[in-house]
Phi, psi and omega in degrees: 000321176292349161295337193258342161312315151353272141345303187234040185280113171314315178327120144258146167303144118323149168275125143031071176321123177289188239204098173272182202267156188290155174102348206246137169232240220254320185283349190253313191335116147258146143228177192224119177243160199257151193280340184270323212250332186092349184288148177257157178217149154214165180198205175253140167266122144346144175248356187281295218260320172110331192285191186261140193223154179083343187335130170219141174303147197218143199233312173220215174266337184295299210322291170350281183307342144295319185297321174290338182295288172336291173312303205110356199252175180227129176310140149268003186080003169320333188250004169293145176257000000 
């Protein structure tokens, strides 16, 4: 029976929380947009080196508010124009 409770449960699992690179938290999140093509990416910027690490193309503002949702942390509106 628990299985078909299971099956016809409304309950969705939550995903997982990522895992930011060590050392880096919710103050290192950039974004980078490119001067020829225009695509924007965010991630964590390193601080040794400056690149971007974890980068994911971002389209809109949800996409943002996912990445920071992925981490566990909650968007404040830092990257709106």
């Amino acid at each position: 029976m628990r299985i078909f409770a299971n099956i016809f449960s409304k309950h969705k699992k939550s995903a997982p929380t990522l895992t930011p690179p060590n050392g880096l938290g919710q103050a290192d999140i950039a974004t980078e947009s490119s001067t020829c093509t225009g695509e924007t990416v965010i991630g964590f910027r390193s601080r040794g080196d400056g690149r971007l690490l974890n980068a994911v193309v971002v389209r809109s503002c949800a996409d943002i508010e996912a990445f920071y949702h992925s981490y566990g942390y909650v968007y404040t509106g830092r990257f709106d124009k």
